[in-house]
Structures are given as structure tokens and as C-alpha cells.
């Protein structure tokens, strides 16, 4: 059983989120306002600063590792097309 082999176990609480994930007051995921009249509950990758993009669990598509990774792909594809990405990868031989 994996529980018997675990060296350290911690319960996921707001305190552990704050300490180990560096989340403000142990928050998890995006800050959503109930008063928001936005069509989308989660913000996209754009910011009010030119050339700056957001990604992670506080942006679309939301909480969790796959969603946070997908937001990085969305941000990257917002900067340049997938074809340009592939050209750069070929250039550095990846």
C-alpha cells in the first residue's frame, strides 16, 4: 500500500496551499467575482500590458495541471502561430 511507504504526508488545506504553492491566503484557482458581468467566468491570456500574457490555473480553461498547461499553449499560440512554433523548433533541432 502506498500509504505505508509514504515518508511525508500532508493534508491539503489553505495553510499548506499558502506555504507550499505560494498562494495568497491559501487560495486555489482563480478569483471569481459573483458581481462580474463578464461573458466568460475565467479571464483569457491577454493583459492590459502590451506584450504580456497570462497562463496558469487562474486563466481559461481553469484549475488543474492539464488545464494550466493548456492555458500555456493558448498563450503561446496567441503570440505566434503553431507553424511558426514548428519552424523555431526545427531551427533549434527539437
PDB file of C-alpha atoms in Angstrom:
ATOM      1  CA  UNK A   1       0.000   0.000   0.000  1.00  0.00           C
ATOM      2  CA  UNK A   2       1.379   3.394  -0.981  1.00  0.00           C
ATOM      3  CA  UNK A   3       0.303   4.937   2.343  1.00  0.00           C
ATOM      4  CA  UNK A   4       2.677   2.641   4.236  1.00  0.00           C
ATOM      5  CA  UNK A   5       5.597   3.682   2.007  1.00  0.00           C
ATOM      6  CA  UNK A   6       4.969   7.430   2.209  1.00  0.00           C
ATOM      7  CA  UNK A   7       7.730   9.244   4.085  1.00  0.00           C
ATOM      8  CA  UNK A   8       5.883  12.574   4.395  1.00  0.00           C
ATOM      9  CA  UNK A   9       2.143  13.108   4.187  1.00  0.00           C
ATOM     10  CA  UNK A  10       0.380  16.442   4.445  1.00  0.00           C
ATOM     11  CA  UNK A  11      -3.281  17.312   4.284  1.00  0.00           C
ATOM     12  CA  UNK A  12      -4.133  19.816   1.551  1.00  0.00           C
ATOM     13  CA  UNK A  13      -5.501  22.844   3.386  1.00  0.00           C
ATOM     14  CA  UNK A  14      -5.426  26.574   2.745  1.00  0.00           C
ATOM     15  CA  UNK A  15      -2.378  26.744   5.051  1.00  0.00           C
ATOM     16  CA  UNK A  16      -0.446  24.146   3.046  1.00  0.00           C
ATOM     17  CA  UNK A  17      -1.507  25.810  -0.236  1.00  0.00           C
ATOM     18  CA  UNK A  18      -0.215  29.130   1.057  1.00  0.00           C
ATOM     19  CA  UNK A  19       3.077  27.661   2.286  1.00  0.00           C
ATOM     20  CA  UNK A  20       3.997  25.210  -0.468  1.00  0.00           C
ATOM     21  CA  UNK A  21       2.169  26.616  -3.500  1.00  0.00           C
ATOM     22  CA  UNK A  22       2.715  30.272  -2.546  1.00  0.00           C
ATOM     23  CA  UNK A  23      -0.981  31.024  -2.994  1.00  0.00           C
ATOM     24  CA  UNK A  24      -2.387  34.166  -1.385  1.00  0.00           C
ATOM     25  CA  UNK A  25      -4.266  33.122   1.768  1.00  0.00           C
ATOM     26  CA  UNK A  26      -4.267  29.528   0.509  1.00  0.00           C
ATOM     27  CA  UNK A  27      -6.484  30.302  -2.453  1.00  0.00           C
ATOM     28  CA  UNK A  28      -6.934  27.699  -5.158  1.00  0.00           C
ATOM     29  CA  UNK A  29      -7.691  28.601  -8.745  1.00  0.00           C
ATOM     30  CA  UNK A  30      -8.967  31.930  -9.996  1.00  0.00           C
ATOM     31  CA  UNK A  31     -10.616  34.758  -8.112  1.00  0.00           C
ATOM     32  CA  UNK A  32     -14.129  34.943  -9.488  1.00  0.00           C
ATOM     33  CA  UNK A  33     -16.459  37.765  -8.632  1.00  0.00           C
ATOM     34  CA  UNK A  34     -20.146  36.931  -8.380  1.00  0.00           C
ATOM     35  CA  UNK A  35     -20.870  40.526  -9.377  1.00  0.00           C
ATOM     36  CA  UNK A  36     -18.879  40.208 -12.610  1.00  0.00           C
ATOM     37  CA  UNK A  37     -20.927  40.805 -15.732  1.00  0.00           C
ATOM     38  CA  UNK A  38     -18.307  39.183 -17.931  1.00  0.00           C
ATOM     39  CA  UNK A  39     -19.459  36.662 -20.518  1.00  0.00           C
ATOM     40  CA  UNK A  40     -16.573  34.398 -19.506  1.00  0.00           C
ATOM     41  CA  UNK A  41     -16.029  33.339 -15.909  1.00  0.00           C
ATOM     42  CA  UNK A  42     -12.271  32.990 -16.438  1.00  0.00           C
ATOM     43  CA  UNK A  43     -10.052  35.610 -17.994  1.00  0.00           C
ATOM     44  CA  UNK A  44      -8.166  34.775 -21.138  1.00  0.00           C
ATOM     45  CA  UNK A  45      -4.457  35.087 -21.776  1.00  0.00           C
ATOM     46  CA  UNK A  46      -4.380  38.807 -22.628  1.00  0.00           C
ATOM     47  CA  UNK A  47      -3.482  41.518 -20.139  1.00  0.00           C
ATOM     48  CA  UNK A  48      -3.727  45.299 -20.199  1.00  0.00           C
ATOM     49  CA  UNK A  49       0.053  45.428 -20.807  1.00  0.00           C
ATOM     50  CA  UNK A  50       1.240  45.068 -24.383  1.00  0.00           C
ATOM     51  CA  UNK A  51       3.454  42.028 -24.835  1.00  0.00           C
ATOM     52  CA  UNK A  52       2.450  40.388 -21.536  1.00  0.00           C
ATOM     53  CA  UNK A  53       0.346  37.228 -21.461  1.00  0.00           C
ATOM     54  CA  UNK A  54      -1.112  35.152 -18.623  1.00  0.00           C
ATOM     55  CA  UNK A  55      -1.358  31.418 -18.217  1.00  0.00           C
ATOM     56  CA  UNK A  56      -1.982  29.033 -15.354  1.00  0.00           C
ATOM     57  CA  UNK A  57      -4.894  27.868 -13.232  1.00  0.00           C
ATOM     58  CA  UNK A  58      -6.286  31.380 -12.801  1.00  0.00           C
ATOM     59  CA  UNK A  59      -6.965  31.744 -16.537  1.00  0.00           C
ATOM     60  CA  UNK A  60      -9.076  29.840 -19.051  1.00  0.00           C
ATOM     61  CA  UNK A  61      -9.538  26.809 -19.103  1.00  0.00           C
ATOM     62  CA  UNK A  62      -9.135  26.701 -15.312  1.00  0.00           C
ATOM     63  CA  UNK A  63      -7.930  24.621 -12.378  1.00  0.00           C
ATOM     64  CA  UNK A  64      -5.735  21.538 -12.663  1.00  0.00           C
ATOM     65  CA  UNK A  65      -2.475  20.565 -14.328  1.00  0.00           C
ATOM     66  CA  UNK A  66      -3.922  19.755 -17.784  1.00  0.00           C
ATOM     67  CA  UNK A  67      -5.929  22.992 -17.835  1.00  0.00           C
ATOM     68  CA  UNK A  68      -2.960  25.086 -16.656  1.00  0.00           C
ATOM     69  CA  UNK A  69      -0.762  23.509 -19.349  1.00  0.00           C
ATOM     70  CA  UNK A  70      -3.459  24.151 -21.955  1.00  0.00           C
ATOM     71  CA  UNK A  71      -3.553  27.821 -20.958  1.00  0.00           C
ATOM     72  CA  UNK A  72       0.191  27.983 -21.686  1.00  0.00           C
ATOM     73  CA  UNK A  73      -0.424  26.534 -25.143  1.00  0.00           C
ATOM     74  CA  UNK A  74      -3.224  29.058 -25.716  1.00  0.00           C
ATOM     75  CA  UNK A  75      -0.931  31.926 -24.659  1.00  0.00           C
ATOM     76  CA  UNK A  76       1.910  30.646 -26.873  1.00  0.00           C
ATOM     77  CA  UNK A  77      -0.411  30.284 -29.865  1.00  0.00           C
ATOM     78  CA  UNK A  78      -1.688  33.807 -29.227  1.00  0.00           C
ATOM     79  CA  UNK A  79       1.858  35.120 -29.633  1.00  0.00           C
ATOM     80  CA  UNK A  80       2.633  33.214 -32.840  1.00  0.00           C
ATOM     81  CA  UNK A  81       1.086  30.522 -34.979  1.00  0.00           C
ATOM     82  CA  UNK A  82       1.760  26.827 -34.494  1.00  0.00           C
ATOM     83  CA  UNK A  83       3.546  26.832 -37.850  1.00  0.00           C
ATOM     84  CA  UNK A  84       5.971  29.476 -36.594  1.00  0.00           C
ATOM     85  CA  UNK A  85       6.494  27.409 -33.415  1.00  0.00           C
ATOM     86  CA  UNK A  86       7.376  24.369 -35.512  1.00  0.00           C
ATOM     87  CA  UNK A  87       9.819  26.398 -37.621  1.00  0.00           C
ATOM     88  CA  UNK A  88      11.583  27.577 -34.456  1.00  0.00           C
ATOM     89  CA  UNK A  89      11.707  24.041 -33.059  1.00  0.00           C
ATOM     90  CA  UNK A  90      13.209  22.813 -36.333  1.00  0.00           C
ATOM     91  CA  UNK A  91      15.741  25.634 -36.194  1.00  0.00           C
ATOM     92  CA  UNK A  92      16.937  24.564 -32.716  1.00  0.00           C
ATOM     93  CA  UNK A  93      16.583  20.875 -33.692  1.00  0.00           C
ATOM     94  CA  UNK A  94      13.950  19.812 -31.164  1.00  0.00           C
TER      95      UNK A  94
END
